[in-house]
Coordinates of C-alpha atoms in Angstrom, one line a residue:
Chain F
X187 CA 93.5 -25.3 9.2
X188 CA 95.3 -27.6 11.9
X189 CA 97.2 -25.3 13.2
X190 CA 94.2 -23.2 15.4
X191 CA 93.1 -26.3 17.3
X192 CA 96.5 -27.6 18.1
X193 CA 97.2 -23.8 19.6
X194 CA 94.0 -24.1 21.3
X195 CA 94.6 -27.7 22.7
X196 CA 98.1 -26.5 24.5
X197 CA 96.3 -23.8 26.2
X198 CA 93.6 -25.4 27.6
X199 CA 95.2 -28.3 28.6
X200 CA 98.4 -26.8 29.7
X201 CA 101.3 -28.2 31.7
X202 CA 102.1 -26.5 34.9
X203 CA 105.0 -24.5 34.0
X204 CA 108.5 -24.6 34.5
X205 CA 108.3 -22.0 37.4
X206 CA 105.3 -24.0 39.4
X207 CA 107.1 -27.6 38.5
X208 CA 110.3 -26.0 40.5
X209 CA 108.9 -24.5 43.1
X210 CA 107.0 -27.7 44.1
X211 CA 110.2 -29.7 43.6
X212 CA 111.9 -27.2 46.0
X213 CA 109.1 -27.4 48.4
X214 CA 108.9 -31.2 48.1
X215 CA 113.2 -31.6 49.5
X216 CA 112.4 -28.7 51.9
X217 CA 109.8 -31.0 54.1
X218 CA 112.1 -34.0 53.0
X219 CA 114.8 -32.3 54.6
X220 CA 113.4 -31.3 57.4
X221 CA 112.0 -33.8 58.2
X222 CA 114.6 -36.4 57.8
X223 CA 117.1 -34.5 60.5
X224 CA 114.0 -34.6 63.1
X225 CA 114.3 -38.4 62.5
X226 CA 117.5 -38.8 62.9
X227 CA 117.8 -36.5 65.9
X228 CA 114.7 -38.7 67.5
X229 CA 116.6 -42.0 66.6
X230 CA 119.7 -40.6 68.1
X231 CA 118.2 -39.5 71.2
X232 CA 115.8 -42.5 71.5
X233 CA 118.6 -45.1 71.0
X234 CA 121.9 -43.9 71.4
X235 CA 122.0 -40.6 73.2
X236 CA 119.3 -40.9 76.1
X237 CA 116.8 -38.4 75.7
X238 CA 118.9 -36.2 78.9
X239 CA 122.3 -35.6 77.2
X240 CA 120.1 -35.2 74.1
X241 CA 116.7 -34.4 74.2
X242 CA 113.9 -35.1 71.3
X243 CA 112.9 -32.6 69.2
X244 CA 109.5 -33.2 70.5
X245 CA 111.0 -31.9 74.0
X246 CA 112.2 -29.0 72.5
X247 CA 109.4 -27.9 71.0
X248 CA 107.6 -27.9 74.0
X249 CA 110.3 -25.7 75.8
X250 CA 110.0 -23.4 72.7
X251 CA 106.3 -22.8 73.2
X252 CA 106.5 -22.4 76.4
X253 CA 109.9 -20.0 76.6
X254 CA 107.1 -18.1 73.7
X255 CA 104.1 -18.1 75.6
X256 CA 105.7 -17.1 78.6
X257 CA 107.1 -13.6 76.9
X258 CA 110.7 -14.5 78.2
X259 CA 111.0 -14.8 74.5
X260 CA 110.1 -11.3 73.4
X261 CA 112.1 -9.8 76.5
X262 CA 115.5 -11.3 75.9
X263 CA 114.6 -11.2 72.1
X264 CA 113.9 -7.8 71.8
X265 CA 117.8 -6.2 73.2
X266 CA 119.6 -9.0 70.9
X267 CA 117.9 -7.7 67.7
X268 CA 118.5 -4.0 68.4
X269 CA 121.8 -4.3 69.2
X270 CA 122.4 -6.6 66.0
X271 CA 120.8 -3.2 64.4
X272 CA 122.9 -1.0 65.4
X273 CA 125.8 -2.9 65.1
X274 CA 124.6 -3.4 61.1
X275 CA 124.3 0.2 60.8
X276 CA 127.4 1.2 61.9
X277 CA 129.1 -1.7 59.4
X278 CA 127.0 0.6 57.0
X279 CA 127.9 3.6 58.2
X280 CA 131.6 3.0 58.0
X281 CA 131.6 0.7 55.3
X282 CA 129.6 2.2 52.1
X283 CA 132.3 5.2 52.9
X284 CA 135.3 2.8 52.9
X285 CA 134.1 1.0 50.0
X286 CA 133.5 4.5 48.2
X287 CA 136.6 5.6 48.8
X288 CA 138.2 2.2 47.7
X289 CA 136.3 1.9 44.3
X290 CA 137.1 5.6 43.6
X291 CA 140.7 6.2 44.1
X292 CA 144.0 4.5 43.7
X293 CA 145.3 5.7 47.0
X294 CA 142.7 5.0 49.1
X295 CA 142.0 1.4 47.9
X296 CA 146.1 1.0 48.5
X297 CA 145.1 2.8 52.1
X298 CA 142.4 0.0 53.2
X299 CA 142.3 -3.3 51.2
X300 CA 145.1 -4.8 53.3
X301 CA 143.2 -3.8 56.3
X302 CA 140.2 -5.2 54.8
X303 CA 140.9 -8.0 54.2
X304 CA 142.7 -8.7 57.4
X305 CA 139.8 -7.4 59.3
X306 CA 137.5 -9.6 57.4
X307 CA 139.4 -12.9 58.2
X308 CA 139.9 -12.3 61.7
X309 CA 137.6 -15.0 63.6
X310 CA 134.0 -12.9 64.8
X311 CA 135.2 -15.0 68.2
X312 CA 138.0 -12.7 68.4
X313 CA 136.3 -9.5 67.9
X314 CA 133.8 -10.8 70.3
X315 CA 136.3 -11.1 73.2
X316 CA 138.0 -8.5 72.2
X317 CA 135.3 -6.1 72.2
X318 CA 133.9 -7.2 75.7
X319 CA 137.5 -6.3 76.8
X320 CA 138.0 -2.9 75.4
X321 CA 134.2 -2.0 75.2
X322 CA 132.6 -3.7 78.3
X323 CA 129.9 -5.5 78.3
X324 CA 126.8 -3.0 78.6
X325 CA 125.5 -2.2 75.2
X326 CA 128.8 -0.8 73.2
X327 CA 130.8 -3.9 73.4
X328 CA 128.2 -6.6 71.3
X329 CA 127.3 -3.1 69.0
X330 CA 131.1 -2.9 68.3
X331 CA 131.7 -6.6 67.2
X332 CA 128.7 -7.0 65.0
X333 CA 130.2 -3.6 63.3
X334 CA 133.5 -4.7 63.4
X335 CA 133.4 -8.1 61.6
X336 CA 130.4 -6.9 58.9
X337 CA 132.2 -3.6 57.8
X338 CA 135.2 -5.5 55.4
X339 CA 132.2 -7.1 53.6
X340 CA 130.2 -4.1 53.0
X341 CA 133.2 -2.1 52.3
X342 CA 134.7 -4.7 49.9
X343 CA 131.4 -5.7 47.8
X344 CA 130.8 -1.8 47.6
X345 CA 134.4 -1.2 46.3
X346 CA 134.1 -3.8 43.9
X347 CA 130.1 -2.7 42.7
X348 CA 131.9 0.4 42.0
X349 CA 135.0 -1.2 40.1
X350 CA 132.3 -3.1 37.6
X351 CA 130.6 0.3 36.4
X352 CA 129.8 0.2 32.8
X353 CA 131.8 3.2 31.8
X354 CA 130.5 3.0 28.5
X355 CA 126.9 4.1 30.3
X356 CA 128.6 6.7 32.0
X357 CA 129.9 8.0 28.2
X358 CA 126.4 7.9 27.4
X359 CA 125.2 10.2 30.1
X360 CA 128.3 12.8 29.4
X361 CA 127.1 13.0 25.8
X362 CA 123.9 13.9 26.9
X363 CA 124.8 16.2 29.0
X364 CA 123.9 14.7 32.2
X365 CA 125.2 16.2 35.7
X366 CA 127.0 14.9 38.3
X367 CA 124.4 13.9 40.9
X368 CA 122.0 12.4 38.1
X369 CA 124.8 10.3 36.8
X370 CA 124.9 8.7 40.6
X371 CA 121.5 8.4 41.5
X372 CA 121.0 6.8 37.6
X373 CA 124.0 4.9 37.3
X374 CA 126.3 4.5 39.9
X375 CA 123.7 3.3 42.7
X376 CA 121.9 1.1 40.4
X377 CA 125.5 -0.4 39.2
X378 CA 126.7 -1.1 42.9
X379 CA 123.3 -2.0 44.5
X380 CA 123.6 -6.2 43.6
X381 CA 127.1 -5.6 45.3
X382 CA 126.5 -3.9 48.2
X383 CA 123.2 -6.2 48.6
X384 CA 125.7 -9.4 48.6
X385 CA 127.5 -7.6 51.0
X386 CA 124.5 -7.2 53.7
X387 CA 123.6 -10.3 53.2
X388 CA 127.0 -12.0 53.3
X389 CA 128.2 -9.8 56.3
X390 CA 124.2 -10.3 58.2
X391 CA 125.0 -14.0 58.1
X392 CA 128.0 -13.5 60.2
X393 CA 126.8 -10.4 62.3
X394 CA 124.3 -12.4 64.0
X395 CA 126.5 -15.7 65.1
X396 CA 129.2 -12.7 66.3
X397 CA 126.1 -11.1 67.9
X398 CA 125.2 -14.6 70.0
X399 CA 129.1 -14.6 71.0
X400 CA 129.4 -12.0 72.4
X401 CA 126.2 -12.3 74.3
X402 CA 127.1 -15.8 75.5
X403 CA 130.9 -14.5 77.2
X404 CA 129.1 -10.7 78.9
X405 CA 126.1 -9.5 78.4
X406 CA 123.4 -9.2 81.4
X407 CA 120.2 -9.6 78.6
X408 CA 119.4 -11.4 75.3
X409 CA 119.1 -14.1 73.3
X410 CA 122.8 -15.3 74.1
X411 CA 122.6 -14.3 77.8
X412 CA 119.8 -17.0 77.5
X413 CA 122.0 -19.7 75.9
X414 CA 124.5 -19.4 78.9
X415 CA 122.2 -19.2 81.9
X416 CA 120.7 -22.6 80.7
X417 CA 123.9 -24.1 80.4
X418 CA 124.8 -22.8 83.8
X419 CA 121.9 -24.7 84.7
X420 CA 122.5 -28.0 82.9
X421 CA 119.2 -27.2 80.8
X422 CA 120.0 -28.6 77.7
X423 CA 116.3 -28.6 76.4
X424 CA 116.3 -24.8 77.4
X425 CA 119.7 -24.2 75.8
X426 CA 118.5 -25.7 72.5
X427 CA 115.4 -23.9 72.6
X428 CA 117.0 -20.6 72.7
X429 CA 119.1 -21.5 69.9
X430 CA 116.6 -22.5 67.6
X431 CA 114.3 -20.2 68.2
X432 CA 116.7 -17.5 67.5
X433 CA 118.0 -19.4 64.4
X434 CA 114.2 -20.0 63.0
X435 CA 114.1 -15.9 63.8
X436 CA 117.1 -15.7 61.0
X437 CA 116.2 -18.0 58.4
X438 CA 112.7 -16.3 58.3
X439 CA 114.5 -12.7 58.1
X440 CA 116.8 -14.1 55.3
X441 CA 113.9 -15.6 53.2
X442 CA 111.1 -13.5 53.9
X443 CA 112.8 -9.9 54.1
X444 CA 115.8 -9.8 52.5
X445 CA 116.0 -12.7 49.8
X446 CA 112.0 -10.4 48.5
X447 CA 113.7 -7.0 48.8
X448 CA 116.5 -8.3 46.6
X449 CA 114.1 -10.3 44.0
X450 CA 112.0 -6.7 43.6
X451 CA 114.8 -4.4 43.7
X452 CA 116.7 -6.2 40.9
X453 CA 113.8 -7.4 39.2
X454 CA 115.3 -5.8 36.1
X455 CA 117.9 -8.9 36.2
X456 CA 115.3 -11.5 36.8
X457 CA 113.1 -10.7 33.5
X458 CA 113.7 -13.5 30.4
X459 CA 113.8 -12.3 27.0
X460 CA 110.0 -12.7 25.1
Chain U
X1268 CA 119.5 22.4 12.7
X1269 CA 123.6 22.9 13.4
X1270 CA 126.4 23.9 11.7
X1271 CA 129.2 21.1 12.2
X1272 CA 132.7 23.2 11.7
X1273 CA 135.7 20.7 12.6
X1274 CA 138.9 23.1 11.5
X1275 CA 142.5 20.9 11.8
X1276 CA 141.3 18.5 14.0
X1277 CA 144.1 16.4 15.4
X1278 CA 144.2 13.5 18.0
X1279 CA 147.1 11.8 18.9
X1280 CA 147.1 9.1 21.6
X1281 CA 150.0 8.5 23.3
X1282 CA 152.1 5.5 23.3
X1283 CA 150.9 3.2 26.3
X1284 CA 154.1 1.8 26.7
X1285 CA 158.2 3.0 26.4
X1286 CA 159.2 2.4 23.5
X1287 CA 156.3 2.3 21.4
X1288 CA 155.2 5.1 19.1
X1289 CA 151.9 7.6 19.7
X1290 CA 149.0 6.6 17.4
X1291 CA 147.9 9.1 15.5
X1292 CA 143.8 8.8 15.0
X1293 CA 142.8 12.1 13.7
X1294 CA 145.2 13.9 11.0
X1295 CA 144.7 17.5 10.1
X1296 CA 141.2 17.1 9.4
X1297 CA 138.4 19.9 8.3
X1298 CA 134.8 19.7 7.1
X1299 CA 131.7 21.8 7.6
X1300 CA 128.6 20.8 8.0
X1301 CA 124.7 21.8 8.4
X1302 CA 120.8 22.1 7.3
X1303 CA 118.7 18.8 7.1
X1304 CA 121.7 16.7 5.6
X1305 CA 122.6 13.2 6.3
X1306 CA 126.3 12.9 6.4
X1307 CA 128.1 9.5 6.3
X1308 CA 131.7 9.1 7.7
X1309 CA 133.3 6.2 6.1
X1310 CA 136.8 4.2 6.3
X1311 CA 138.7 1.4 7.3
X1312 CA 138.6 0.7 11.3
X1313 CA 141.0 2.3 13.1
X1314 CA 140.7 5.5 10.9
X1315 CA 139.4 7.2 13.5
X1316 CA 135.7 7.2 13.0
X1317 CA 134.3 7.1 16.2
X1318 CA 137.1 9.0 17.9
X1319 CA 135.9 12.0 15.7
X1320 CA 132.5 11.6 17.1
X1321 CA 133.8 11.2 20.3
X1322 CA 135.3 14.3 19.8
X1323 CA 132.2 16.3 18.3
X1324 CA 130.1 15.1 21.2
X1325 CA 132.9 16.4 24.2
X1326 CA 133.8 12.6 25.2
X1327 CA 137.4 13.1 24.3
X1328 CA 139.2 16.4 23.7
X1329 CA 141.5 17.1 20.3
X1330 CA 145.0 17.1 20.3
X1331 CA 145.4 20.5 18.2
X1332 CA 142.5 21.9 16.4
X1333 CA 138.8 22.8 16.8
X1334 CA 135.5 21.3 16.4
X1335 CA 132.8 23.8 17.3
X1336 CA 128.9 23.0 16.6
X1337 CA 126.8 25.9 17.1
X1338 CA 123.2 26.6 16.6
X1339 CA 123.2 30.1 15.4
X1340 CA 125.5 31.4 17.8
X1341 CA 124.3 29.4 20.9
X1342 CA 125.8 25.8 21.7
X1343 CA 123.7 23.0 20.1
X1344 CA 122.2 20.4 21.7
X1345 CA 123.4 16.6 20.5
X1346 CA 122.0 13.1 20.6
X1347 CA 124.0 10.1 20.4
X1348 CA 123.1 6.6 19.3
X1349 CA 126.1 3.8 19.9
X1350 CA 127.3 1.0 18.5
X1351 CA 125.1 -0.5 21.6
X1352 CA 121.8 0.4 22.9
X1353 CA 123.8 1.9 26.1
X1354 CA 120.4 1.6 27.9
X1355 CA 120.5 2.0 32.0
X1356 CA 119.6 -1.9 32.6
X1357 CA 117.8 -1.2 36.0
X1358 CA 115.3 1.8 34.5
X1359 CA 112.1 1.2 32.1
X1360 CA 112.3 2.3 28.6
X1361 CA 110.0 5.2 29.6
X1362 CA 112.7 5.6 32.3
X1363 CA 116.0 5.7 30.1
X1364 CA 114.2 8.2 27.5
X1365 CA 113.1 10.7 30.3
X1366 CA 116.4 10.5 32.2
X1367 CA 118.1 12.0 29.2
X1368 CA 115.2 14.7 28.5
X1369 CA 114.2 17.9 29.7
X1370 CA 111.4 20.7 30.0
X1371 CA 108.0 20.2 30.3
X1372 CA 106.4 18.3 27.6
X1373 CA 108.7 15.6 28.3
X1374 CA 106.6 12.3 29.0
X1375 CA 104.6 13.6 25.8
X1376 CA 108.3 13.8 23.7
X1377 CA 109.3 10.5 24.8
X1378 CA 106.0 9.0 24.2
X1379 CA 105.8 10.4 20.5
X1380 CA 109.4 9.0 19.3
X1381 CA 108.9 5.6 20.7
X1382 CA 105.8 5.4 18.6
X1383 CA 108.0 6.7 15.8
X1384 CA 110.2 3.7 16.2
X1385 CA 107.2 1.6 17.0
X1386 CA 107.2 0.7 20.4
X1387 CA 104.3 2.8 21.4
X1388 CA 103.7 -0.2 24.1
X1389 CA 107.2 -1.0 25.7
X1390 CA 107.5 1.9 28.2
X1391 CA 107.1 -0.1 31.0
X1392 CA 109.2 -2.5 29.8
X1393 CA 113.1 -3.4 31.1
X1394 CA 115.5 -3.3 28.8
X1395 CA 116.2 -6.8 29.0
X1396 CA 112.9 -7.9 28.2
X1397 CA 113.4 -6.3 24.2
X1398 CA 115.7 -7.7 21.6
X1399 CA 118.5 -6.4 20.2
X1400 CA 117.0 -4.6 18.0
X1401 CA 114.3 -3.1 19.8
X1402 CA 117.1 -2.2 22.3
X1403 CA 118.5 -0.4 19.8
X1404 CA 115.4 1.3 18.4
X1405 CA 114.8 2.9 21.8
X1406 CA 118.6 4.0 21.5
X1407 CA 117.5 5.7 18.1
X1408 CA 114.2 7.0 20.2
X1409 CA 116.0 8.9 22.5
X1410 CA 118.6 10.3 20.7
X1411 CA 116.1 11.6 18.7
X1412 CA 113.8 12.6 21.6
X1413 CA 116.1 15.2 23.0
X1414 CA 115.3 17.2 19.4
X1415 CA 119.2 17.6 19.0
X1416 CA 120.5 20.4 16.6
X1417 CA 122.8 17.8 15.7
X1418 CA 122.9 14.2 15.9
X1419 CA 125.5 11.3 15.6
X1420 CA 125.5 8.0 14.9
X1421 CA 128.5 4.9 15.1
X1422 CA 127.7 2.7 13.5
X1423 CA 124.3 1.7 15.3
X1424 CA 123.2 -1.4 13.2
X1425 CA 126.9 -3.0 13.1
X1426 CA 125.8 -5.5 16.0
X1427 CA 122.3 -6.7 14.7
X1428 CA 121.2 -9.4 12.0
X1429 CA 121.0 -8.2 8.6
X1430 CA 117.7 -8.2 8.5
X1431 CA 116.9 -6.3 11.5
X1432 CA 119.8 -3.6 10.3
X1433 CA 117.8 -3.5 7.1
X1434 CA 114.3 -3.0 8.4
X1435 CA 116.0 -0.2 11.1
X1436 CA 117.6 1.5 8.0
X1437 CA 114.9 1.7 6.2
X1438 CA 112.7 3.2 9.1
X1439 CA 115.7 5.6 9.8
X1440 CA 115.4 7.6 6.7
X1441 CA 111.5 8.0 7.8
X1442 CA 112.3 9.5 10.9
X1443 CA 115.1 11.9 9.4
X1444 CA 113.0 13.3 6.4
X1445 CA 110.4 13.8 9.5
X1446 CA 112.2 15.2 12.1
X1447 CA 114.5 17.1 9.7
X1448 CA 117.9 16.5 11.5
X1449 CA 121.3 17.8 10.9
X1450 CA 123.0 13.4 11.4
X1451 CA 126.6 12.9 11.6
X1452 CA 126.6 8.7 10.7
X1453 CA 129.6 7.0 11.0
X1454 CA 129.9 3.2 9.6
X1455 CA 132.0 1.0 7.6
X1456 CA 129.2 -0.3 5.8
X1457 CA 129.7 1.7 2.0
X1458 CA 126.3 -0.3 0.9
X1459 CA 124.5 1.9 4.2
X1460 CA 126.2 5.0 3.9
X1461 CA 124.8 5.3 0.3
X1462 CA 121.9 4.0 1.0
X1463 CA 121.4 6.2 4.0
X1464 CA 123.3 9.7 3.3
X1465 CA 123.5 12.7 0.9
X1466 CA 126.8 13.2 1.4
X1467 CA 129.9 10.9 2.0
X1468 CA 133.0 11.9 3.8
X1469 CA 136.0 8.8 3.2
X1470 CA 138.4 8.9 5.5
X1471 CA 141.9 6.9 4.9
X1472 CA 143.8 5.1 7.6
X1473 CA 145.8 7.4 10.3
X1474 CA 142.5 9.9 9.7
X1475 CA 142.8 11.8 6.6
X1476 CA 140.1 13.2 4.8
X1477 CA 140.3 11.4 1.2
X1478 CA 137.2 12.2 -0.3
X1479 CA 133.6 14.3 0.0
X1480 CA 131.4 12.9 -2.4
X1481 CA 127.8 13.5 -3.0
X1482 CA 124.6 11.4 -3.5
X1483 CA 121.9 13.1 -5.1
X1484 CA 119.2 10.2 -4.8
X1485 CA 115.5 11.0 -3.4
X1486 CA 114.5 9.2 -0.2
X1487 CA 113.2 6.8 0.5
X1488 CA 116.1 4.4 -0.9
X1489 CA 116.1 0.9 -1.0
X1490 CA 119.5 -0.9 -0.8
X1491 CA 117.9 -3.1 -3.7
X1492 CA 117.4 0.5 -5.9
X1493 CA 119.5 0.4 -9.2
X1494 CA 120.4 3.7 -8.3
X1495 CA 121.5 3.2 -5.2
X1496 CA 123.6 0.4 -6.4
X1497 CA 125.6 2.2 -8.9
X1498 CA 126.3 4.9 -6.6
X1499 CA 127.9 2.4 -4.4
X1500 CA 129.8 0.7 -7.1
X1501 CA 131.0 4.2 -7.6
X1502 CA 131.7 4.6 -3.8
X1503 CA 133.7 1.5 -3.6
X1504 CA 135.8 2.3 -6.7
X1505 CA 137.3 5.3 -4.9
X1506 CA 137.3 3.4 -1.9
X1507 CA 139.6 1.1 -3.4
X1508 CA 141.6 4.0 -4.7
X1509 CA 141.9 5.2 -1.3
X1510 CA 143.6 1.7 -0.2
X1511 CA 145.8 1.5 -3.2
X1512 CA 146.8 5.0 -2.4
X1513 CA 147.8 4.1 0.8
X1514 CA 148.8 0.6 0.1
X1515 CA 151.4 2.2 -2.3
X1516 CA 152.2 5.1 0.1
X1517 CA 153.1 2.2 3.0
X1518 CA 155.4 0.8 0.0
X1519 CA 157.6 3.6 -0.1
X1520 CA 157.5 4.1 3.8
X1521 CA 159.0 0.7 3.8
X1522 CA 161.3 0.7 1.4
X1523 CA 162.9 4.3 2.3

């Protein structure tokens, strides 16, 4: 029979996969990427620029080891991130109860999605300012502004998560009887989960550029206090160092925590069909 | 096993807009039903089919009349299998079958009736890694699972290939002489209903009761069985009474 050693053949000598073949290709215009805007930014600074008004990326990198090694980094670092968390909590602390509210009644949605969405457009530079203003610059003000501009987002995706319920699996669980609680923890969580995860991630994005501002216009510590006092001192190396240190920080805390804690909590999604 | 009594059961809907008139699914309708029978609910759609088992299983509420399902005395216990598999995306098969069940044998229970359906091996599984008609088998699994007094069924194979619906129907009769089942089974399939039932409830259009016919045939059936196939010639000729009946009864509607 032909057909055992063809099956054989196709194992044994087997392609790499789709999954391998695209994650190469991903990696592959990653480094091209990257690698192309250090170029340019060396060209530029070589042969247009100067390297004071703008300083090589090999400059930089230096000033970023050394702003490491030093522990400024971990000093200034370490106020920025807690105040970006409990600025993000309180957007979640508000907002899941907003966007409850919203997804659940008539009245309240008519209550707070003009608000909303007004609060969401706002510029984060306004909140920033305004914050400092009201707030002061100690610890409340930043807290408040991070809170401020993420809490529409949260409270909109969770609104709308709620909206796209299957009702027809809620059905299911009243004819089996199912009580209240159970029917949230089973299916109303699990409905507005991929929504309220958009949200975080959606509203994080901003949070932290808000969280920077503020920093930058009154704050006495941080990552953004950093950024200022080097451009006080005409440091454009240092300023630049700050900022992509802090912006490396990010991406890593986009692709490494939350872009995995998505993948495994809606891994349900992800699975193909045999 | 249940006793099904549905006494002048009425359900009108109102009219969703001014000016329209209230449908009327549901009209004066009464049946009784109970012991290890297999009873069909056929009709044209919009006779009211599924409301009725909306009805049965609390879902909707009736107009004016009563459906009561008791199990000597006590309320009875009901399983439901949909025109969908209805299965909670985000939870394992093992997962969907235990969130509907309860006591203490339960992981045993659920484990049994997917081996009755044959998929001992996809409790780990997500939903979406099964097809259709495994989907729909686990639907069938847990209804089953939750050892209802009474169970119904709308039309459950109406979404699969026909060769998947006739596999599942076949396994389906298995699994009811088995587990000995009092099954409510609505469709508008007359070939399955005869195939499947020993009893036949027709229902005309607006939800009248038109006909309750029997079908004394032994089980296991085969749609391909001569018997079965004069039985449903039989089945279709009053079916086709039924929509001259109300063909003729529209007539005179019109022309008064």
């Amino acid at each position: 029979m032909s057909s055992v050693p063809v099956a054989r053949a196709s194992r044994g000598g087997r392609p790499p996969s789709l999954v391998t073949r695209r994650r190469v290709r991903g990696i592959a215009g990653l480094v091209i990427g990257v690698g192309g805007f250090l170029l340019v930014w060396t060209l530029l600074s070589a042969l247009i620029f100067g390297p004071f008004t703008l300083p090589p990326p090999s400059r930089i990198g230096s000033v970023m080891w050394e702003i490491v090694r030093s522990g400024q980094f971990i000093h200034h670092f370490v106020p920025t991130i807690l105040r970006l968390a409990y600025g993000f909590g309180l957007a979640l602390l508000i907002g899941f109860p907003v966007g409850y509210l919203m997804g659940t009644s008539r009245w309240w949605r008519a209550f707070f999605h003009d608000m909303t969405i007004v609060a969401g457009s706002i510029p984060g530079i306004t909140y920033a300012v305004l914050a400092l203003v009201v707030f002061g610059i100690k610890i409340l003000g930043p807290i408040l502004s991070v809170g401020l501009v993420s809490m529409p987002y949260v409270a909109i995706n969770v609104a709308e998560g709620l909206d796209s319920v299957d009702h027809r699996l809620v059905q299911m669980s009243d004819a089996y009887g199912r009580r209240r609680a159970s029917i949230v923890r089973n299916v109303l969580i699990p409905s507005v989960a991929p929504f309220a995860f958009a949200g975080v991630r959606l509203s994080f994005a901003l949070a932290w550029k808000v969280e920077q501002l503020t920093e930058v216009f009154g704050s006495s510590s941080g990552v953004g206090f950093q950024i200022r006092h080097e451009f006080e001192d005409f440091s454009i190396p240092g300023m630049l160092a700050w900022v992509l240190l802090f912006v490396i920080f990010m991406i890593l805390v986009e692709r490494f925590v939350l872009a995995k804690l998505e993948r495994y909590l809606f891994r349900w999604r992800l699975e193909d069909r045999p | 096993m249940a006793t099904l009594r549905v006494e002048h059961l009425n359900k009108t809907f109102p009219a969703i807009e001014r000016g329209s008139d209230a449908t009327t699914a549901i009209d004066d309708l009464s049946f009784e039903i109970g012991g290890h029978v297999f009873v069909s609910v056929v009709g044209p759609s919009g006779c009211g089919k599924s409301t009725l088992l909306n009805i049965v299983s609390g879902i909707e509420t009736a107009t004016h009349g009563s459906v009561s399902v008791s199990e000597d005395g006590s309320p009875a216990r009901l399983g439901y299998v949909f025109q969908e598999p209805r299965l909670l995306p985000w939870r394992t098969v093992m997962q969907n079958m235990l969130y509907v069940l309860e006591g203490e044998d339960v992981p045993d229970r659920a484990r049994d009736y997917l081996r009755m359906v044959g998929l001992d091996d996809a409790g780990g599984k997500f939903p979406a890694q099964l097809s259709g008609g495994m989907q729909q088998r686990v639907g069938i699994a847990r209804a089953f699972a939750v050892e209802p007094d009474l169970l119904l069924m709308d039309e459950p194979f109406s979404h699969l290939d026909a060769i998947t619906a006739r596999s599942l129907r076949e396994q389906l009769q298995g699994i009811w002489t088995e587990a000995k089942k009092t099954v409510l089974f609505v469709t508008h399939d007359i070939a399955e209903a005869v195939q499947l039932s020993n009893r036949v409830l027709i229902l005309a259009p607006g939800g009248r009761l038109f006909a309750d016919l029997p079908i004394e045939l032994p089980y296991p059936r085969k749609a391909s069985d001569t018997e079965v196939a004069m039985a449903q010639a039989e089945l279709l000729r009053r079916f086709e009474e039924m929509q001259e009946e109300t063909d003729a009864a529209r007539a005179t509607d019109v022309a008064s």
